[in-house]
Coordinates of C-alpha atoms in Angstrom, one line a residue:
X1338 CA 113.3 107.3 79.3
X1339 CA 114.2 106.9 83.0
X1340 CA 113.7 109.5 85.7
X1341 CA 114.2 109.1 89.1
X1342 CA 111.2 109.5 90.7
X1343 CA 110.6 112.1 93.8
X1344 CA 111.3 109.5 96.3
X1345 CA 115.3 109.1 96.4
X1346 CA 114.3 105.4 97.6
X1347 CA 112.5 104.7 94.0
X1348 CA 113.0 104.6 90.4
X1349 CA 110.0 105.1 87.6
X1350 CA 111.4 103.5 84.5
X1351 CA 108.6 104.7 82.2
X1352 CA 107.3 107.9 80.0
X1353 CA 105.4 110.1 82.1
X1354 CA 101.8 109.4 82.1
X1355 CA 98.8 112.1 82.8
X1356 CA 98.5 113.1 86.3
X1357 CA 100.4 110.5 87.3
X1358 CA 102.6 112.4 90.3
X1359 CA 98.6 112.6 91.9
X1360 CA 99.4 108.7 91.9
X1361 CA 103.3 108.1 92.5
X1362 CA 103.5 110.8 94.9
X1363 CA 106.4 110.9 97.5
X1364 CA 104.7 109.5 100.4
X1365 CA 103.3 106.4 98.6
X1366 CA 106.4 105.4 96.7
X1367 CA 108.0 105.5 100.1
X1368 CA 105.3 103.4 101.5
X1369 CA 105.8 100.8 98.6
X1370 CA 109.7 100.9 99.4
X1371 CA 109.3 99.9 102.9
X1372 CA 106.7 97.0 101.5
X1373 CA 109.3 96.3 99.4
X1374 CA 112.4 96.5 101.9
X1375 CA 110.5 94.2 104.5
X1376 CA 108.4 91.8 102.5
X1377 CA 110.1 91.2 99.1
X1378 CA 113.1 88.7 100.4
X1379 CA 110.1 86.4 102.0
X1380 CA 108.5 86.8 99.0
X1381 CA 111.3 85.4 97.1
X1382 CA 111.7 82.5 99.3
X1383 CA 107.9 81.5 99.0
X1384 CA 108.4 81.7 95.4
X1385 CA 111.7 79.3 95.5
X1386 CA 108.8 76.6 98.0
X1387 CA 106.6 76.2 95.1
X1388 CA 109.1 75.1 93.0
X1389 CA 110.2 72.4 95.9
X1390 CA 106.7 71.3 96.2
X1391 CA 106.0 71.1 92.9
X1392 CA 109.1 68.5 92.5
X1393 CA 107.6 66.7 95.4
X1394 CA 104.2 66.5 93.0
X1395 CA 106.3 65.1 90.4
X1396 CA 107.7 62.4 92.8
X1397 CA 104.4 61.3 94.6
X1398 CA 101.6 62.2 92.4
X1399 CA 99.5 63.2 94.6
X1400 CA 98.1 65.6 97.7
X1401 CA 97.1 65.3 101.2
X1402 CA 96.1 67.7 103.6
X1403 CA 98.8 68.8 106.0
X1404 CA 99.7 66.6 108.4
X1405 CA 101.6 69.3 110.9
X1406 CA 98.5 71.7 110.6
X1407 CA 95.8 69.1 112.2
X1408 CA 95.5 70.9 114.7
X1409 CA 94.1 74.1 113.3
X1410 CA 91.6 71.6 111.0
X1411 CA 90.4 70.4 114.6
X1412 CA 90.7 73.9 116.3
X1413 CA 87.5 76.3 117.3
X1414 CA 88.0 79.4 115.8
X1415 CA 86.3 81.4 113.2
X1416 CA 87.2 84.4 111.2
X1417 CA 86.2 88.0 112.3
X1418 CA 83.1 88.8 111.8
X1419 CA 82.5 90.5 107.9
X1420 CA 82.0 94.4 107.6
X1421 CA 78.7 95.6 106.9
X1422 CA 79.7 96.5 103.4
X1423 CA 80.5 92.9 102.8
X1424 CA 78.3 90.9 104.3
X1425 CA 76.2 90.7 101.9
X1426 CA 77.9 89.7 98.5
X1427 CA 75.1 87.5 96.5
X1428 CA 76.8 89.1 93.3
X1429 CA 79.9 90.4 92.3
X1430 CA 81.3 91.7 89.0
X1431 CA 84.7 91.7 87.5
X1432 CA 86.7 93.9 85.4
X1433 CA 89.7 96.0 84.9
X1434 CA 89.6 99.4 86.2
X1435 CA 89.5 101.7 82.6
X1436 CA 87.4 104.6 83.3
X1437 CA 84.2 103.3 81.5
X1438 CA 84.5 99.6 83.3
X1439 CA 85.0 101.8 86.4
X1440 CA 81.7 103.2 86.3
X1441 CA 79.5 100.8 84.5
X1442 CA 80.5 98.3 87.4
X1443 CA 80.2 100.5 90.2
X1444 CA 76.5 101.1 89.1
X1445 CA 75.8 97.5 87.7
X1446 CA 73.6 97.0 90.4
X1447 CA 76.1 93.9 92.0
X1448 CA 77.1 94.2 95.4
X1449 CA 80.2 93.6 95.1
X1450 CA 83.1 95.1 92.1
X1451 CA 86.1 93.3 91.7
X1452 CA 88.4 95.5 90.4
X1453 CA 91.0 93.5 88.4
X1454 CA 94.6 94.8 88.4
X1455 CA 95.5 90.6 87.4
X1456 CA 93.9 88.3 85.2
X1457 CA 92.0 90.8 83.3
X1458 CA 94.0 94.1 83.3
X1459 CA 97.4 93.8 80.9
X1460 CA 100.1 95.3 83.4
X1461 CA 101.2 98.0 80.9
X1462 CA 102.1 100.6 83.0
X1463 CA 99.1 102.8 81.9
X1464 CA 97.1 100.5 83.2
X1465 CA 98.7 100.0 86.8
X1466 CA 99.0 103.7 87.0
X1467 CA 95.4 105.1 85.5
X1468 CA 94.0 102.4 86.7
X1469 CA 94.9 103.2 90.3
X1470 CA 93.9 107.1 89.2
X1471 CA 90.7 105.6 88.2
X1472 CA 89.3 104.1 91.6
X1473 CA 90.9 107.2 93.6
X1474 CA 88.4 109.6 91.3
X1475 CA 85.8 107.1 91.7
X1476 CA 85.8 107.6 95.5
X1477 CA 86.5 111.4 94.7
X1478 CA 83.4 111.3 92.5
X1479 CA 85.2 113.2 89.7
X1480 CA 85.3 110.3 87.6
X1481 CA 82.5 111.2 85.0
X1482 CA 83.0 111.8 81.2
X1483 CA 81.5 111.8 78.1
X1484 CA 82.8 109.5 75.8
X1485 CA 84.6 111.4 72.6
X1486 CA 83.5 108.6 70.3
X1487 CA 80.1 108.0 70.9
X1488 CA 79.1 111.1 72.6
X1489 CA 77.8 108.8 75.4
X1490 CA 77.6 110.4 79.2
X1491 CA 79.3 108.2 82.1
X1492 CA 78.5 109.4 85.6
X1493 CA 78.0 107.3 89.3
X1494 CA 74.6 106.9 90.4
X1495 CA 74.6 107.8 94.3
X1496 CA 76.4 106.0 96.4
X1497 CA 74.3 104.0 98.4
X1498 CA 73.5 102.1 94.8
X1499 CA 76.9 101.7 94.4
X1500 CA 78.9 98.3 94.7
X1501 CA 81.6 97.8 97.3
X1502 CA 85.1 97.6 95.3
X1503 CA 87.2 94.5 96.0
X1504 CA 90.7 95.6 94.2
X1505 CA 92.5 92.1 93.3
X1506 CA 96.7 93.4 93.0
X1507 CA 98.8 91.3 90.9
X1508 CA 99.6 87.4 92.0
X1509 CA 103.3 86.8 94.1
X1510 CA 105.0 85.6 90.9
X1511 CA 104.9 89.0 88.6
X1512 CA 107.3 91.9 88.7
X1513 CA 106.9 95.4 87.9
X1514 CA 109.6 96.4 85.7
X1515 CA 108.6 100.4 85.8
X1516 CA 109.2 100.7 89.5
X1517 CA 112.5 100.1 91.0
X1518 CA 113.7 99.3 94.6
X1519 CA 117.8 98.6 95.1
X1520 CA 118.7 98.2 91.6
X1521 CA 115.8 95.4 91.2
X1522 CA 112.0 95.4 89.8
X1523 CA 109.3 95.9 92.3
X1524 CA 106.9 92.9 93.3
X1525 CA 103.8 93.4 91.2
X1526 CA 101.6 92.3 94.2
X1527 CA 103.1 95.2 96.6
X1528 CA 103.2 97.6 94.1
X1529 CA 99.4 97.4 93.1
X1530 CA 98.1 96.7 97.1
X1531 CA 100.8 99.3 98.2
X1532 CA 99.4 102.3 95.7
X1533 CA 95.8 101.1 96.4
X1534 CA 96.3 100.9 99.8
X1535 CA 98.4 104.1 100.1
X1536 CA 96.0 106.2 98.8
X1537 CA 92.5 104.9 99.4
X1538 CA 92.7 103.0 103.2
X1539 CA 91.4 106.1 104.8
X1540 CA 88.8 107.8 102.1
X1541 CA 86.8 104.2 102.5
X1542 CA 86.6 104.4 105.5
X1543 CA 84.9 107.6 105.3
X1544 CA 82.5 105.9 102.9
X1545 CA 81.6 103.5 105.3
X1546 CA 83.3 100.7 103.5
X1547 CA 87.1 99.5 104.1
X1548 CA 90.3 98.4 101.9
X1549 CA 88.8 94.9 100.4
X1550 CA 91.1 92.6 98.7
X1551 CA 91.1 89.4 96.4
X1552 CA 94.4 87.4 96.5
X1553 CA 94.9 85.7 93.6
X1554 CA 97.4 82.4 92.4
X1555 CA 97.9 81.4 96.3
X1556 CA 99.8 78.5 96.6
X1557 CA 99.8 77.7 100.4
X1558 CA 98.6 79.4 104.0
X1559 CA 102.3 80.5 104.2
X1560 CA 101.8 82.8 101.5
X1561 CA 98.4 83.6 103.0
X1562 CA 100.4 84.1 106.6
X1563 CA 102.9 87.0 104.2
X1564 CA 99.8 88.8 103.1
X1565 CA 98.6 88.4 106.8
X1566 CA 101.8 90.1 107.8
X1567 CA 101.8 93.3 105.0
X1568 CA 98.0 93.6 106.5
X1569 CA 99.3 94.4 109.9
X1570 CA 101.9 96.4 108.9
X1571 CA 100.0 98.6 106.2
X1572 CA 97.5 99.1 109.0
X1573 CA 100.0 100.3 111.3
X1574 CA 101.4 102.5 108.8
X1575 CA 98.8 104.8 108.2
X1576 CA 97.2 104.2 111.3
X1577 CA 93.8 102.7 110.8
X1578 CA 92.4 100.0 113.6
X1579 CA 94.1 96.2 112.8
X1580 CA 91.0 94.2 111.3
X1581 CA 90.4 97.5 108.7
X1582 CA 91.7 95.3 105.8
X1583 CA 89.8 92.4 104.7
X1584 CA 90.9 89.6 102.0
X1585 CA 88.7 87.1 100.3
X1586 CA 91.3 84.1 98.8
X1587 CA 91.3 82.6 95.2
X1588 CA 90.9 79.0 96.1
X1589 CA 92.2 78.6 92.1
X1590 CA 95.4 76.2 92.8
X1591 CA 95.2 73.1 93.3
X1592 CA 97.7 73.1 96.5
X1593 CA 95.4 75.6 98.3
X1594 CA 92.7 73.5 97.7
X1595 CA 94.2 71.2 100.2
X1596 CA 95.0 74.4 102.8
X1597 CA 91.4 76.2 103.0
X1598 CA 91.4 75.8 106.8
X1599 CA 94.6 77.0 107.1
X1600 CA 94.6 80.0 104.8
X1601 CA 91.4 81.1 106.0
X1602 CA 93.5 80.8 110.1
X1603 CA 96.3 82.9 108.7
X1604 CA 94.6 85.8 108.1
X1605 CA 91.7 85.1 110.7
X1606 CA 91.7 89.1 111.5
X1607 CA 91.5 89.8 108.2
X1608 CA 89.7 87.1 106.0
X1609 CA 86.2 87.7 103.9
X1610 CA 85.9 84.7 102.7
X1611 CA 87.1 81.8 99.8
X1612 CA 86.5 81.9 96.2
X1613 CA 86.0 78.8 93.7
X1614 CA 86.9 80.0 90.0
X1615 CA 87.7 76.8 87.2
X1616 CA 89.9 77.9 84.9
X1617 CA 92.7 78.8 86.8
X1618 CA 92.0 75.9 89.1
X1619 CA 92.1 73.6 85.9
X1620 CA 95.3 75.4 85.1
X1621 CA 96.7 74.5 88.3
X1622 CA 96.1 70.8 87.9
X1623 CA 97.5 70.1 85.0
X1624 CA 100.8 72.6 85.8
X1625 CA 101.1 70.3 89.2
X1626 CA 100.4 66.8 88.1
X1627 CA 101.5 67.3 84.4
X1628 CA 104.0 64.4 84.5
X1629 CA 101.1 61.9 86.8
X1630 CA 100.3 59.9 83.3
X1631 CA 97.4 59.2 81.9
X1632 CA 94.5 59.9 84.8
X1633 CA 95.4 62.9 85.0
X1634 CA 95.0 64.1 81.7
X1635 CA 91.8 66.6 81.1
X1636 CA 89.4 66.6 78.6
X1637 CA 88.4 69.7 76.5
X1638 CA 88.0 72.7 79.5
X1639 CA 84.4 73.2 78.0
X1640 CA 83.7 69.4 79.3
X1641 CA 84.9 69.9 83.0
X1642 CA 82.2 71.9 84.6
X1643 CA 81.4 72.4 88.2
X1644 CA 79.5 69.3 88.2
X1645 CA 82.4 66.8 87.3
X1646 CA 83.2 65.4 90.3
X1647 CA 86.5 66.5 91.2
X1648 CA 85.2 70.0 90.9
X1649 CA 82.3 69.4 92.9
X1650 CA 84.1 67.9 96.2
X1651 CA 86.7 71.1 95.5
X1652 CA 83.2 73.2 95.7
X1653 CA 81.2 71.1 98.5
X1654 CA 84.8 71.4 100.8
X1655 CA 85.4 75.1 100.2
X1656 CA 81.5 76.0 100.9
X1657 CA 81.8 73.7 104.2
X1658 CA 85.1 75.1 105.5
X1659 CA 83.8 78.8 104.6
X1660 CA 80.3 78.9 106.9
X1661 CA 82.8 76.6 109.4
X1662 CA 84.8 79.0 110.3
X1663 CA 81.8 81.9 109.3
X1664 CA 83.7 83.3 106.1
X1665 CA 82.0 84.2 103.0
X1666 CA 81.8 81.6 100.2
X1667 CA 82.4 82.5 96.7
X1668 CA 81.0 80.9 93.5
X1669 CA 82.5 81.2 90.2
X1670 CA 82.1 83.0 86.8
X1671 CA 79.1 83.5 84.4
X1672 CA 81.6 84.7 81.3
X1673 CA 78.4 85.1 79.0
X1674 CA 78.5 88.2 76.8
X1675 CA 74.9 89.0 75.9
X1676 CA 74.1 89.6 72.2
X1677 CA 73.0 92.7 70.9
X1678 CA 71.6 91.0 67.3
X1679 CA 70.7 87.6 68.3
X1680 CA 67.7 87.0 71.1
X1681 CA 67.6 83.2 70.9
X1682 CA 71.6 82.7 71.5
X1683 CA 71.0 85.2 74.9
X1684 CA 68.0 83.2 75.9
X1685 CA 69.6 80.2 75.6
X1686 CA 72.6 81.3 77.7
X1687 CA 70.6 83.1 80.3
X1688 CA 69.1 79.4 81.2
X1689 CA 72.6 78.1 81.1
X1690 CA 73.5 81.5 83.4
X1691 CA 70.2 80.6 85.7
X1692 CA 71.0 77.2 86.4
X1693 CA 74.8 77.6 87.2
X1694 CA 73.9 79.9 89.8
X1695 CA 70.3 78.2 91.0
X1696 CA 73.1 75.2 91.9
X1697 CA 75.3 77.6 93.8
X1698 CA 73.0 79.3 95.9
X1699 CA 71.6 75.6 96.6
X1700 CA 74.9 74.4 97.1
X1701 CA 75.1 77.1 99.7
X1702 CA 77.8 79.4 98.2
X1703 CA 77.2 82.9 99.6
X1704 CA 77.4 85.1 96.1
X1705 CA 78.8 84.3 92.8
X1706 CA 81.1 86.4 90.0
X1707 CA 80.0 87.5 86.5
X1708 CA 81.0 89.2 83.6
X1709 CA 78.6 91.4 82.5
X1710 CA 76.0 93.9 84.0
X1711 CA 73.0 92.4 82.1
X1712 CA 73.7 88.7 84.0
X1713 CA 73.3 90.7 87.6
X1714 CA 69.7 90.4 87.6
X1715 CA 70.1 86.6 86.7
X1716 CA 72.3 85.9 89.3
X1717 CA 70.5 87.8 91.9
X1718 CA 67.5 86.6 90.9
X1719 CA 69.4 82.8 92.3
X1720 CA 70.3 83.8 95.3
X1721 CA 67.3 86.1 96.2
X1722 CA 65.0 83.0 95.4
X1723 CA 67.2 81.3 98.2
X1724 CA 68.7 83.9 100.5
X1725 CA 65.3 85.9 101.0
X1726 CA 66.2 88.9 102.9
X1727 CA 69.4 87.5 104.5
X1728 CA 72.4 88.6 103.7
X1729 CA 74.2 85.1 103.5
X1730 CA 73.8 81.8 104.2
X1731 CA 76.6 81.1 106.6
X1732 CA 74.2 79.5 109.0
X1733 CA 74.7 76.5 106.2
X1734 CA 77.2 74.4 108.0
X1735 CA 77.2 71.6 105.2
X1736 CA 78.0 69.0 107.3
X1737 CA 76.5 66.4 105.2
X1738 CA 79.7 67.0 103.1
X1739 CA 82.6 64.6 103.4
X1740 CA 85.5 64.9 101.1
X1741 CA 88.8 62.8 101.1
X1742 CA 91.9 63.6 99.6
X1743 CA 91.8 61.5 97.0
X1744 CA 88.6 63.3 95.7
X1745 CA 90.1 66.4 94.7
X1746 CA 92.7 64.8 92.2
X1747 CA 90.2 62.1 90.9
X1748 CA 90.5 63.8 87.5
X1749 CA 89.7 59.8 85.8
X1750 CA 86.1 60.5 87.5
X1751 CA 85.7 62.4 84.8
X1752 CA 83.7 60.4 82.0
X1753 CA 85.3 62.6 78.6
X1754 CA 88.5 62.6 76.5
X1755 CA 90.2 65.6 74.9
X1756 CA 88.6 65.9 71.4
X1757 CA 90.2 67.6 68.2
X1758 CA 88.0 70.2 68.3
X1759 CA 88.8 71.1 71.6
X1760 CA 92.4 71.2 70.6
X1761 CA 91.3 73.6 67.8
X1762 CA 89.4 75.7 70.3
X1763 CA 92.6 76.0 72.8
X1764 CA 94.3 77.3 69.8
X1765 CA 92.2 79.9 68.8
X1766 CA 91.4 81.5 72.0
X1767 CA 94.7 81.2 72.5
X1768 CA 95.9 83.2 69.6
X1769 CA 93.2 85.6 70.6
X1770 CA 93.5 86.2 73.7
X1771 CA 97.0 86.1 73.3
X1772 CA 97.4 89.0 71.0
X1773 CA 94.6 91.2 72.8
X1774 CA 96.8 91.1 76.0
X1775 CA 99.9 92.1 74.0
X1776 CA 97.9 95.5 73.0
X1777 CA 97.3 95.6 76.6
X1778 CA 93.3 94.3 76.5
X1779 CA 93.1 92.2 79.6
X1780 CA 89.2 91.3 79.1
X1781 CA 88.9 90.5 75.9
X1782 CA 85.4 89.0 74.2
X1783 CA 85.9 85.7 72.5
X1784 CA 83.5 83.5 70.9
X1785 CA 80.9 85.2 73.2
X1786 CA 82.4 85.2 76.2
X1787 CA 84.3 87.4 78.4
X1788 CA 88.0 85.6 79.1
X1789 CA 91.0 86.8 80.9
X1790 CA 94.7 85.6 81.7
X1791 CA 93.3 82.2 82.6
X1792 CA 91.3 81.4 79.7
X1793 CA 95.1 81.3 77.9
X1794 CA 96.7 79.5 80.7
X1795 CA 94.2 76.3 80.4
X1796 CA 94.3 76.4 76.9
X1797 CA 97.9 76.5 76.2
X1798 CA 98.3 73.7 79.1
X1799 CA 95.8 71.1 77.7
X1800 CA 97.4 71.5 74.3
X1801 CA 101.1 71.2 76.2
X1802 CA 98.9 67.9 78.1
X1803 CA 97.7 66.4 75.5
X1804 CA 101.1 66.3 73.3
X1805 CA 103.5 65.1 76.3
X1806 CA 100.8 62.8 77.0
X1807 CA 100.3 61.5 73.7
X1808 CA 96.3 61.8 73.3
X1809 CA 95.4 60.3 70.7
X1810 CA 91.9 62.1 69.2
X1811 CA 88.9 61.0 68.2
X1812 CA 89.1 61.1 64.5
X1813 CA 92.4 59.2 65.6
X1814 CA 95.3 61.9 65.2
X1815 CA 98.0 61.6 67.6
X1816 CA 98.6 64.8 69.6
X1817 CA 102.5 66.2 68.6
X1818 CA 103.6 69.7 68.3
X1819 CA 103.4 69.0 64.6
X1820 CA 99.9 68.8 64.7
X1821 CA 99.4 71.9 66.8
X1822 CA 101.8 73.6 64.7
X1823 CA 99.4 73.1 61.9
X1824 CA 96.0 74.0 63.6
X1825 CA 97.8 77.5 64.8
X1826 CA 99.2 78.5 60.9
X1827 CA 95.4 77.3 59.5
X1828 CA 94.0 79.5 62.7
X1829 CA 96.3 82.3 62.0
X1830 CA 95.1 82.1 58.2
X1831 CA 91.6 82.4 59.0
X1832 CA 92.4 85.3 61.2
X1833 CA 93.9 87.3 58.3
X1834 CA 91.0 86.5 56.1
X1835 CA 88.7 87.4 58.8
X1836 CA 90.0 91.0 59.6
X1837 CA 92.1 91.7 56.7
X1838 CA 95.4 92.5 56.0
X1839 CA 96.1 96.0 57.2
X1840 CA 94.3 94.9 60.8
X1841 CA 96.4 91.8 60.8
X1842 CA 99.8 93.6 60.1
X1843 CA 99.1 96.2 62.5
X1844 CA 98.0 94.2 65.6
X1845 CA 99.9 91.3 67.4
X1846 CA 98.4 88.6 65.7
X1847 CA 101.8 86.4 64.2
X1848 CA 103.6 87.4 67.6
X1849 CA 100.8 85.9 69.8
X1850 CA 100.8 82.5 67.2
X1851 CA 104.6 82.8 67.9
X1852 CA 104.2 82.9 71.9
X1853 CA 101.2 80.3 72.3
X1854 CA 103.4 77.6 70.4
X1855 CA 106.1 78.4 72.4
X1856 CA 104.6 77.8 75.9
X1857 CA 102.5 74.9 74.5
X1858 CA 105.5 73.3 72.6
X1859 CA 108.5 74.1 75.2
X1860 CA 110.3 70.5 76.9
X1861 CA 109.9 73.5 79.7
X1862 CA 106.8 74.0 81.1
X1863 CA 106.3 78.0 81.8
X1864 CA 105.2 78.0 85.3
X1865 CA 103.1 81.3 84.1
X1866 CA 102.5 82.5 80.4
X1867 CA 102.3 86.1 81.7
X1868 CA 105.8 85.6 82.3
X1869 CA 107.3 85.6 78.3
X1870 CA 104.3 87.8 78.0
X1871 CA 105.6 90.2 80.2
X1872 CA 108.8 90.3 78.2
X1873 CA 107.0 91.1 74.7
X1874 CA 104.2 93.8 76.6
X1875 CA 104.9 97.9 75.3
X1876 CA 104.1 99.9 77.8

């Protein structure tokens, strides 16, 4: 059903939700139309860049940093100073913004919420809109309930225990099919920072806090200069003072890994800091370099750690150029669901959890991501062993570090080979995740562990890897879409025995085996597999 919605500049292409007009109101969709009106045909263009550079990739086979931007690598500047409500970040929690997410993260005890309208929010348009609802009530404080089901109360604990939200919006490549400018679907990204933005700039600033953003899937400091640009605008808009805003960036391509300095310049006035996730990152490399040959095939994703090193001189550079130019530095995720049954599978976890993070607050990273409020205390117990009572450890400079070029891409540095089993593994998470997201789960517990978006993206890349590059496993199968064809019908077999028929029928299960094999098996790589996705998503 499509109404037009009370903006005459705006279409809502979607059944009306609960107390959504409290959300799409006139002012705001006006305020995403002009986002949309000024922003979206530079947009485009950055968009049609990546695929230039990515043909340049496919020519060279390798990365350098910028020749034509030495000057800002040699240049003496440094970011604004942070807010105080970000200056210290030694943990951070992620998760989509439900209602019950909502308030469990806000009182986890981390400093620091990311509020996930990408990777791990499903963009059914429930989600985009009550999601939005969600965080406005939060800062309302009308956002407790008591769970139907369980009879469980959900209330905020008082706001000085509270974490400071960082909303991450959608990444430049996905649309938003619901919301209509001049005859054409919105951008995802403006849509989700536009609303956000809209509604909340001014009520955090009331708080005491500020309009905190995570940019995720950057591809280059132009697109970091764009962001730069809406910043200013926005700002302007609903007149707040320029340097309001602040962004931390998703170091999680492989091209940005090779712009820090540059993206962290662009928005200079604006920036927070750099994150260092893997999966995406992972994702990236094998999406950019997939036709390199055989050094630049991966192993199973559960072998490449932060310690291989190519991930460690990505790391060692992103914590130096942060505390250079006196920006926050991010670590990455502890995905570790903790057992409710099993005691010895958490305690051997935790020490997995412990010593990830002892490494990162040695390394010098400022904070670091996880899953799940029972690993806060873990990871602040890493950082307050090194940290003390400072907020950060920007006075770090890491000047001992030193990383070429080549370092980054030195994938063969890598001593492991894809293995069978982790063929079967990308399969099954695939499927998984796969059909979760197709519900509209974006955060979805597999195997133990809390995966999003990414988690499919690697998977269904190393199997796409490991066929066009002919791997050949260890128990000495050959790696053809025959052979994954096979592992997904025996995977989607055990499924059905697993949760039965009438739970198999009813869910997505045959229509996620359907999609994983066809952006793993495709002569086409899918730049993105939340673009089919998209396509096959109700709601």
């Amino acid at each position: 059903m499509s109404a037009p919605a009370p903006s005459s500049l705006a279409i809502v292409d979607a059944e009306p939700l609960p107390r959504q007009d409290e959300v799409l109101t006139d002012a705001a969709l006006a305020f995403v139309a002009e986002l949309h009106r000024r922003f979206a045909p530079r947009r485009a263009e950055l968009l049609a860049r990546r695929s230039v550079r990515r043909a340049e990739i496919a020519r060279t086979s390798t990365l350098d940093f910028l020749p034509d931007t030495a000057q800002v690598r040699e240049g003496d500047w440094k970011v604004a100073p942070a807010p105080a409500a970000l200056n210290d970040r030694r943990v951070e929690i992620t998760g989509p913004t439900d209602r019950k997410m909502t308030i469990n993260a806000l009182n986890s005890g981390a400093k620091v919420w990311l509020a996930d309208f990408e990777d791990a929010s499903a963009p059914t348009w429930e989600n985009v809109v009550l999601g939005q609802l969600n965080l406005i009530d939060a800062y309302e404080r009308r956002i407790d309930f008591t769970d139907a089901r369980t009879g469980k109360a959900y209330a905020l604990k008082p706001a000085e225990e509270l974490a400071t939200v960082v909303m991450r919006p959608r990444g430049w490549h996905l649309e938003e099919r619901h919301l209509r400018f001049e005859g054409g679907p919105a951008s995802g990204s403006l849509v989700d920072f536009g609303l956000y933005f809209f509604h909340n700039a001014k009520r955090l600033i009331a708080l005491g806090k500020g309009p905190y953003f995570y940019l995720p899937k950057t591809e280059s400091h132009l697109e970091a200069r764009l962001w730069n640009e809406i910043f200013v605008f926005a700002q302007d808009y609903v007149g707040i003072p320029q340097g309001t805003v602040r962004a931390t960036v998703l170091i999680e391509t492989i091209t940005a890994a090779y712009e820090m300095e540059e993206i962290l310049f662009e928005l200079r006035d604006h920036a927070a800091g750099l994150n260092a996730g893997r999966w995406d990152y992972l994702f990236s490399i094998v999406k950019n370099f997939r036709d390199g040959g055989e050094k630049f095939v991966l192993p199973d994703r559960n072998a490449v750690t932060m310690t291989a090193p190519f991930m460690r001189a990505y790391t060692e550079l992103l914590v130096k150029t942060c505390h250079k130019r006196g920006a926050h530095a991010i670590g990455g995720m502890a995905a570790f669901i903790p057992s409710r049954k099993d005691a010895e599978i958490n305690k051997v976890a935790f020490e997995k959890v412990k010593a990830d993070k002892d490494r990162e607050a040695g390394d010098g990273f400022d904070g670091s991501w996880v899953a799940h409020p029972d690993l806060v205390p873990i990871a602040m117990a890493s950082f307050d062993a090194v940290l003390g009572e400072k907020p950060n450890q920007k006075d770090r400079l890491r000047e001992d570090v030193h990383v070429a070029a080549g370092e980054l891409i030195a994938i063969d540095s890598l001593d492991a080979k894809p293995t069978y089993d982790g063929l079967r593994n990308a399969v099954q998470v695939g499927i998984r995740y796969i059909e979760a997201w197709l519900r509209g789960l974006g955060a979805v517990g597999i195997f133990g562990l809390m995966e999003d978006a990414a988690t499919a993206e690697i998977s269904r890349s190393q199997i796409w890897q490991w066929i066009n590059a002919g791997v050949v496993f260890e128990n000495g199968k050959l790696a053809t879409a025959d052979l994954a064809r096979e592992v997904a019908a025996a995977e989607l077999a055990a499924i059905r025995a697993e949760v039965g028929e009438e739970a198999f029928t009813s869910g997505k299960w045959q229509q996620a085996h359907d999609l994983l094999l066809q952006v793993s098996l495709d002569a086409d790589y899918a730049d993105f597999l939340t673009l089919p996705a998209y396509d096959q998503l109700i709601g």
